[in-house]
mmCIF file of C-alpha atoms in Angstrom:
data_model
loop_
_atom_site.group_PDB
_atom_site.id
_atom_site.type_symbol
_atom_site.label_atom_id
_atom_site.label_comp_id
_atom_site.label_asym_id
_atom_site.label_seq_id
_atom_site.Cartn_x
_atom_site.Cartn_y
_atom_site.Cartn_z
ATOM 1 C CA UNK A 1 -17.625 -27.469 20.581
ATOM 2 C CA UNK A 2 -19.337 -25.166 23.084
ATOM 3 C CA UNK A 3 -17.234 -26.647 25.913
ATOM 4 C CA UNK A 4 -14.096 -26.138 23.846
ATOM 5 C CA UNK A 5 -14.945 -22.469 23.218
ATOM 6 C CA UNK A 6 -15.714 -21.999 26.902
ATOM 7 C CA UNK A 7 -12.188 -23.146 27.751
ATOM 8 C CA UNK A 8 -10.745 -20.967 24.960
ATOM 9 C CA UNK A 9 -12.700 -17.692 25.003
ATOM 10 C CA UNK A 10 -10.180 -15.932 22.741
ATOM 11 C CA UNK A 11 -11.317 -18.086 19.831
ATOM 12 C CA UNK A 12 -14.776 -16.543 20.013
ATOM 13 C CA UNK A 13 -13.576 -13.113 18.937
ATOM 14 C CA UNK A 14 -11.399 -14.103 16.000
ATOM 15 C CA UNK A 15 -12.753 -13.334 12.568
ATOM 16 C CA UNK A 16 -11.479 -14.801 9.311
ATOM 17 C CA UNK A 17 -9.587 -12.467 7.030
ATOM 18 C CA UNK A 18 -11.709 -11.656 3.972
ATOM 19 C CA UNK A 19 -9.853 -12.411 0.747
ATOM 20 C CA UNK A 20 -11.191 -12.301 -2.797
ATOM 21 C CA UNK A 21 -11.582 -15.692 -4.451
ATOM 22 C CA UNK A 22 -9.245 -14.604 -7.265
ATOM 23 C CA UNK A 23 -6.484 -13.957 -4.751
ATOM 24 C CA UNK A 24 -7.025 -17.285 -3.020
ATOM 25 C CA UNK A 25 -7.014 -19.169 -6.307
ATOM 26 C CA UNK A 26 -4.002 -17.206 -7.590
ATOM 27 C CA UNK A 27 -1.703 -17.815 -4.611
ATOM 28 C CA UNK A 28 -1.066 -21.506 -5.226
ATOM 29 C CA UNK A 29 2.224 -23.361 -4.902
ATOM 30 C CA UNK A 30 2.190 -23.913 -8.677
ATOM 31 C CA UNK A 31 2.224 -20.128 -9.158
ATOM 32 C CA UNK A 32 4.481 -19.077 -6.287
ATOM 33 C CA UNK A 33 7.285 -21.667 -6.467
ATOM 34 C CA UNK A 34 8.419 -20.813 -10.040
ATOM 35 C CA UNK A 35 8.505 -17.109 -9.132
ATOM 36 C CA UNK A 36 11.331 -17.686 -6.651
ATOM 37 C CA UNK A 37 13.455 -19.034 -9.510
ATOM 38 C CA UNK A 38 13.879 -15.433 -10.650
ATOM 39 C CA UNK A 39 15.761 -14.675 -7.438
ATOM 40 C CA UNK A 40 18.252 -17.391 -8.394
ATOM 41 C CA UNK A 41 19.196 -15.709 -11.686
ATOM 42 C CA UNK A 42 22.902 -14.776 -11.409
ATOM 43 C CA UNK A 43 22.294 -11.108 -12.238
ATOM 44 C CA UNK A 44 19.687 -10.874 -9.459
ATOM 45 C CA UNK A 45 21.711 -12.843 -6.906
ATOM 46 C CA UNK A 46 24.628 -10.451 -7.417
ATOM 47 C CA UNK A 47 22.594 -7.449 -6.257
ATOM 48 C CA UNK A 48 23.518 -6.432 -2.709
ATOM 49 C CA UNK A 49 20.777 -6.409 -0.025
ATOM 50 C CA UNK A 50 21.162 -2.639 0.365
ATOM 51 C CA UNK A 51 20.219 -2.258 -3.307
ATOM 52 C CA UNK A 52 17.154 -4.518 -3.122
ATOM 53 C CA UNK A 53 13.948 -2.530 -2.763
ATOM 54 C CA UNK A 54 10.275 -3.344 -2.383
ATOM 55 C CA UNK A 55 7.546 -0.835 -3.232
ATOM 56 C CA UNK A 56 3.802 -0.980 -2.840
ATOM 57 C CA UNK A 57 0.773 1.305 -2.929
ATOM 58 C CA UNK A 58 -2.114 1.215 -0.501
ATOM 59 C CA UNK A 59 -5.355 3.203 -0.393
ATOM 60 C CA UNK A 60 -7.587 4.318 2.455
ATOM 61 C CA UNK A 61 -11.111 5.674 2.141
ATOM 62 C CA UNK A 62 -11.575 8.829 4.172
ATOM 63 C CA UNK A 63 -13.715 8.187 7.226
ATOM 64 C CA UNK A 64 -14.356 4.497 6.582
ATOM 65 C CA UNK A 65 -14.121 2.614 9.869
ATOM 66 C CA UNK A 66 -14.210 -1.069 10.704
ATOM 67 C CA UNK A 67 -17.208 -3.309 10.209
ATOM 68 C CA UNK A 68 -19.412 -3.949 13.212
ATOM 69 C CA UNK A 69 -22.885 -4.654 14.489
ATOM 70 C CA UNK A 70 -25.545 -1.954 14.512
ATOM 71 C CA UNK A 71 -28.198 -2.308 17.217
ATOM 72 C CA UNK A 72 -31.648 -0.967 16.377
ATOM 73 C CA UNK A 73 -35.332 -1.483 16.859
ATOM 74 C CA UNK A 74 -36.925 -4.590 15.375
ATOM 75 C CA UNK A 75 -39.879 -2.417 14.336
ATOM 76 C CA UNK A 76 -37.730 -0.499 11.875
ATOM 77 C CA UNK A 77 -36.869 -2.172 8.564
ATOM 78 C CA UNK A 78 -33.475 -0.473 8.224
ATOM 79 C CA UNK A 79 -31.018 0.995 10.712
ATOM 80 C CA UNK A 80 -28.481 3.583 9.665
ATOM 81 C CA UNK A 81 -24.920 3.816 10.906
ATOM 82 C CA UNK A 82 -23.094 7.137 10.730
ATOM 83 C CA UNK A 83 -19.756 7.218 8.939
ATOM 84 C CA UNK A 84 -17.756 10.458 9.440
ATOM 85 C CA UNK A 85 -16.190 10.383 6.006
ATOM 86 C CA UNK A 86 -16.339 11.875 2.521
ATOM 87 C CA UNK A 87 -15.806 8.547 0.708
ATOM 88 C CA UNK A 88 -12.781 9.962 -1.106
ATOM 89 C CA UNK A 89 -9.774 7.752 -1.702
ATOM 90 C CA UNK A 90 -6.208 8.580 -0.649
ATOM 91 C CA UNK A 91 -3.273 6.358 -1.577
ATOM 92 C CA UNK A 92 0.203 5.973 -0.119
ATOM 93 C CA UNK A 93 3.306 4.737 -1.945
ATOM 94 C CA UNK A 94 5.978 3.241 0.294
ATOM 95 C CA UNK A 95 9.356 1.727 -0.542
ATOM 96 C CA UNK A 96 11.763 -0.144 1.766
ATOM 97 C CA UNK A 97 15.063 -1.935 1.279
ATOM 98 C CA UNK A 98 16.199 -5.371 2.415
ATOM 99 C CA UNK A 99 18.430 -3.644 4.991
ATOM 100 C CA UNK A 100 15.575 -1.650 6.541
ATOM 101 C CA UNK A 101 16.068 1.685 4.809
ATOM 102 C CA UNK A 102 12.925 3.465 3.606
ATOM 103 C CA UNK A 103 12.039 6.285 1.253
ATOM 104 C CA UNK A 104 9.816 9.284 2.014
ATOM 105 C CA UNK A 105 6.128 8.557 1.571
ATOM 106 C CA UNK A 106 4.333 9.630 -1.587
ATOM 107 C CA UNK A 107 0.688 10.596 -0.981
ATOM 108 C CA UNK A 108 -1.848 10.594 -3.814
ATOM 109 C CA UNK A 109 -4.996 12.605 -3.092
ATOM 110 C CA UNK A 110 -8.209 12.505 -5.071
ATOM 111 C CA UNK A 111 -8.612 15.824 -6.851
ATOM 112 C CA UNK A 112 -7.452 17.975 -9.739
ATOM 113 C CA UNK A 113 -4.530 19.423 -7.796
ATOM 114 C CA UNK A 114 -3.101 19.564 -4.279
ATOM 115 C CA UNK A 115 -4.721 22.219 -2.078
ATOM 116 C CA UNK A 116 -3.232 24.033 0.899
ATOM 117 C CA UNK A 117 -6.243 23.440 3.171
ATOM 118 C CA UNK A 118 -5.583 19.695 3.115
ATOM 119 C CA UNK A 119 -2.526 20.108 5.332
ATOM 120 C CA UNK A 120 -1.950 20.965 9.002
ATOM 121 C CA UNK A 121 -0.348 24.293 9.828
ATOM 122 C CA UNK A 122 2.827 22.594 11.037
ATOM 123 C CA UNK A 123 4.227 20.533 8.169
ATOM 124 C CA UNK A 124 7.863 19.993 9.224
ATOM 125 C CA UNK A 125 7.147 16.307 9.942
ATOM 126 C CA UNK A 126 6.261 15.810 6.269
ATOM 127 C CA UNK A 127 8.941 18.005 4.674
ATOM 128 C CA UNK A 128 10.442 15.100 2.696
ATOM 129 C CA UNK A 129 7.114 13.627 1.600
ATOM 130 C CA UNK A 130 5.788 13.934 -1.935
ATOM 131 C CA UNK A 131 2.178 15.019 -2.482
ATOM 132 C CA UNK A 132 0.211 14.807 -5.692
ATOM 133 C CA UNK A 133 -3.378 14.352 -6.900
ATOM 134 C CA UNK A 134 -5.204 12.279 -9.483
ATOM 135 C CA UNK A 135 -8.807 11.945 -10.584
ATOM 136 C CA UNK A 136 -9.292 8.633 -8.749
ATOM 137 C CA UNK A 137 -6.890 9.049 -5.838
ATOM 138 C CA UNK A 138 -4.482 6.324 -6.887
ATOM 139 C CA UNK A 139 -1.489 5.973 -9.167
ATOM 140 C CA UNK A 140 -1.434 6.262 -12.936
ATOM 141 C CA UNK A 141 1.293 6.122 -15.564
ATOM 142 C CA UNK A 142 2.298 9.751 -15.057
ATOM 143 C CA UNK A 143 2.518 9.395 -11.257
ATOM 144 C CA UNK A 144 4.560 6.191 -11.602
ATOM 145 C CA UNK A 145 7.101 7.927 -13.839
ATOM 146 C CA UNK A 146 7.266 10.911 -11.511
ATOM 147 C CA UNK A 147 7.845 8.641 -8.498
ATOM 148 C CA UNK A 148 10.701 6.887 -10.283
ATOM 149 C CA UNK A 149 12.441 10.098 -11.308
ATOM 150 C CA UNK A 150 11.862 12.235 -8.201
ATOM 151 C CA UNK A 151 11.889 9.676 -5.388
ATOM 152 C CA UNK A 152 13.289 6.264 -6.179
ATOM 153 C CA UNK A 153 16.172 6.866 -8.580
ATOM 154 C CA UNK A 154 17.841 9.823 -6.813
ATOM 155 C CA UNK A 155 17.389 8.452 -3.272
ATOM 156 C CA UNK A 156 18.557 4.879 -3.872
ATOM 157 C CA UNK A 157 21.779 5.485 -5.750
ATOM 158 C CA UNK A 158 24.223 2.621 -5.013
ATOM 159 C CA UNK A 159 27.497 3.479 -3.320
ATOM 160 C CA UNK A 160 29.223 1.987 -6.347
ATOM 161 C CA UNK A 161 27.661 3.604 -9.454
ATOM 162 C CA UNK A 162 28.069 0.451 -11.555
ATOM 163 C CA UNK A 163 26.043 -1.676 -9.114
ATOM 164 C CA UNK A 164 22.521 -2.600 -10.129
ATOM 165 C CA UNK A 165 19.299 -2.203 -8.151
ATOM 166 C CA UNK A 166 16.345 -4.564 -7.714
ATOM 167 C CA UNK A 167 12.797 -3.275 -7.432
ATOM 168 C CA UNK A 168 10.142 -5.793 -6.338
ATOM 169 C CA UNK A 169 6.618 -4.596 -7.103
ATOM 170 C CA UNK A 170 3.213 -5.748 -8.280
ATOM 171 C CA UNK A 171 2.044 -5.931 -11.862
ATOM 172 C CA UNK A 172 -0.130 -2.790 -11.923
ATOM 173 C CA UNK A 173 -0.513 -1.381 -15.439
ATOM 174 C CA UNK A 174 1.357 1.782 -14.444
ATOM 175 C CA UNK A 175 4.431 -0.248 -13.472
ATOM 176 C CA UNK A 176 4.440 -2.587 -16.465
ATOM 177 C CA UNK A 177 4.166 0.255 -18.958
ATOM 178 C CA UNK A 178 6.968 0.357 -21.553
ATOM 179 C CA UNK A 179 8.108 3.825 -20.465
ATOM 180 C CA UNK A 180 8.355 2.775 -16.813
ATOM 181 C CA UNK A 181 10.447 -0.268 -17.662
ATOM 182 C CA UNK A 182 12.617 1.748 -20.058
ATOM 183 C CA UNK A 183 13.438 4.285 -17.335
ATOM 184 C CA UNK A 184 14.414 1.414 -15.052
ATOM 185 C CA UNK A 185 16.563 -0.158 -17.781
ATOM 186 C CA UNK A 186 18.386 3.123 -18.356
ATOM 187 C CA UNK A 187 19.243 3.316 -14.658
ATOM 188 C CA UNK A 188 20.369 -0.307 -14.135
ATOM 189 C CA UNK A 189 17.226 -1.218 -12.204
ATOM 190 C CA UNK A 190 15.865 -4.760 -12.452
ATOM 191 C CA UNK A 191 12.080 -4.989 -12.025
ATOM 192 C CA UNK A 192 10.743 -8.166 -10.442
ATOM 193 C CA UNK A 193 6.960 -8.337 -10.638
ATOM 194 C CA UNK A 194 4.911 -10.352 -8.181
ATOM 195 C CA UNK A 195 2.502 -12.894 -9.705
ATOM 196 C CA UNK A 196 -1.112 -11.677 -9.982
ATOM 197 C CA UNK A 197 -3.325 -12.078 -6.880
ATOM 198 C CA UNK A 198 -0.436 -13.047 -4.576
ATOM 199 C CA UNK A 199 0.303 -9.775 -2.770
ATOM 200 C CA UNK A 200 -1.348 -10.956 0.449
ATOM 201 C CA UNK A 201 1.227 -13.778 0.560
ATOM 202 C CA UNK A 202 4.366 -12.355 -1.102
ATOM 203 C CA UNK A 203 4.199 -8.562 -0.692
ATOM 204 C CA UNK A 204 6.227 -7.588 2.430
ATOM 205 C CA UNK A 205 4.745 -4.095 2.671
ATOM 206 C CA UNK A 206 1.200 -5.403 2.373
ATOM 207 C CA UNK A 207 1.761 -7.834 5.243
ATOM 208 C CA UNK A 208 4.009 -5.887 7.616
ATOM 209 C CA UNK A 209 3.091 -2.216 7.065
ATOM 210 C CA UNK A 210 -0.237 -1.648 5.347
ATOM 211 C CA UNK A 211 -2.078 -4.367 7.273
ATOM 212 C CA UNK A 212 -1.400 -2.805 10.703
ATOM 213 C CA UNK A 213 -1.980 0.668 9.240
ATOM 214 C CA UNK A 214 -5.423 -0.326 7.972
ATOM 215 C CA UNK A 215 -6.402 -1.847 11.318
ATOM 216 C CA UNK A 216 -5.191 1.147 13.343
ATOM 217 C CA UNK A 217 -6.887 3.639 11.032
ATOM 218 C CA UNK A 218 -10.251 1.891 11.125
ATOM 219 C CA UNK A 219 -10.100 1.616 14.899
ATOM 220 C CA UNK A 220 -9.436 5.361 15.214
ATOM 221 C CA UNK A 221 -12.264 6.208 12.819
ATOM 222 C CA UNK A 222 -14.735 3.972 14.646
ATOM 223 C CA UNK A 223 -13.810 5.602 17.963
ATOM 224 C CA UNK A 224 -14.036 9.078 16.450
ATOM 225 C CA UNK A 225 -17.531 8.443 15.078
ATOM 226 C CA UNK A 226 -18.776 7.853 18.628
ATOM 227 C CA UNK A 227 -17.533 11.244 19.812
ATOM 228 C CA UNK A 228 -18.913 13.618 17.208
ATOM 229 C CA UNK A 229 -22.018 14.024 15.063
ATOM 230 C CA UNK A 230 -20.871 16.627 12.567
ATOM 231 C CA UNK A 231 -17.118 16.713 11.912
ATOM 232 C CA UNK A 232 -16.049 15.028 8.696
ATOM 233 C CA UNK A 233 -12.800 13.117 8.548
ATOM 234 C CA UNK A 234 -11.148 14.610 5.486
ATOM 235 C CA UNK A 235 -7.715 14.481 3.966
#
């Protein structure tokens, strides 16, 4: 084995992706295969690719960088590693279509309300984004309804009003609430929920967007923590 690794040094640096046991056990062929039968339902098959949308929410902890080794003295029982963060959670809601179109980002801060000091002076780059705040920093029933009415429904109107839309999303309580599904029903939107604990296999946004985002963010935070001793990475 040592000779094999010597000839293939790149294998030394690879680390396994950490996945909860519930997610591993949930993403089985017995669970996933029947889910694809929903895509074969005539009403779903008739929906045009431009009207097929996938949404997902992802959270980042402010100032939390990547895991790594901390070198310290063997005479000290514990070694501390500085993290330039406030440990607050900020979530992002993204939505993309099967044809590559995407909706403005919705940002959910942790707090009672959105504050001006959280933003840069120049905000033109984010003029179409939606900003809100919740107690935990992630979505709830109220935020889900607001996203539907202010972002998704008005910005994804089919070219032919009678055409239906498909929204692929996970089974979070906020999205399976009766009011959420009723709003979708009223607007000819079919909801297709991913099976529990399968997002790391089936969720396009989780694999193609949020994964690289998480890696890039943690790398930046780790680099930043080496350059400063006092500045906190905030919102």
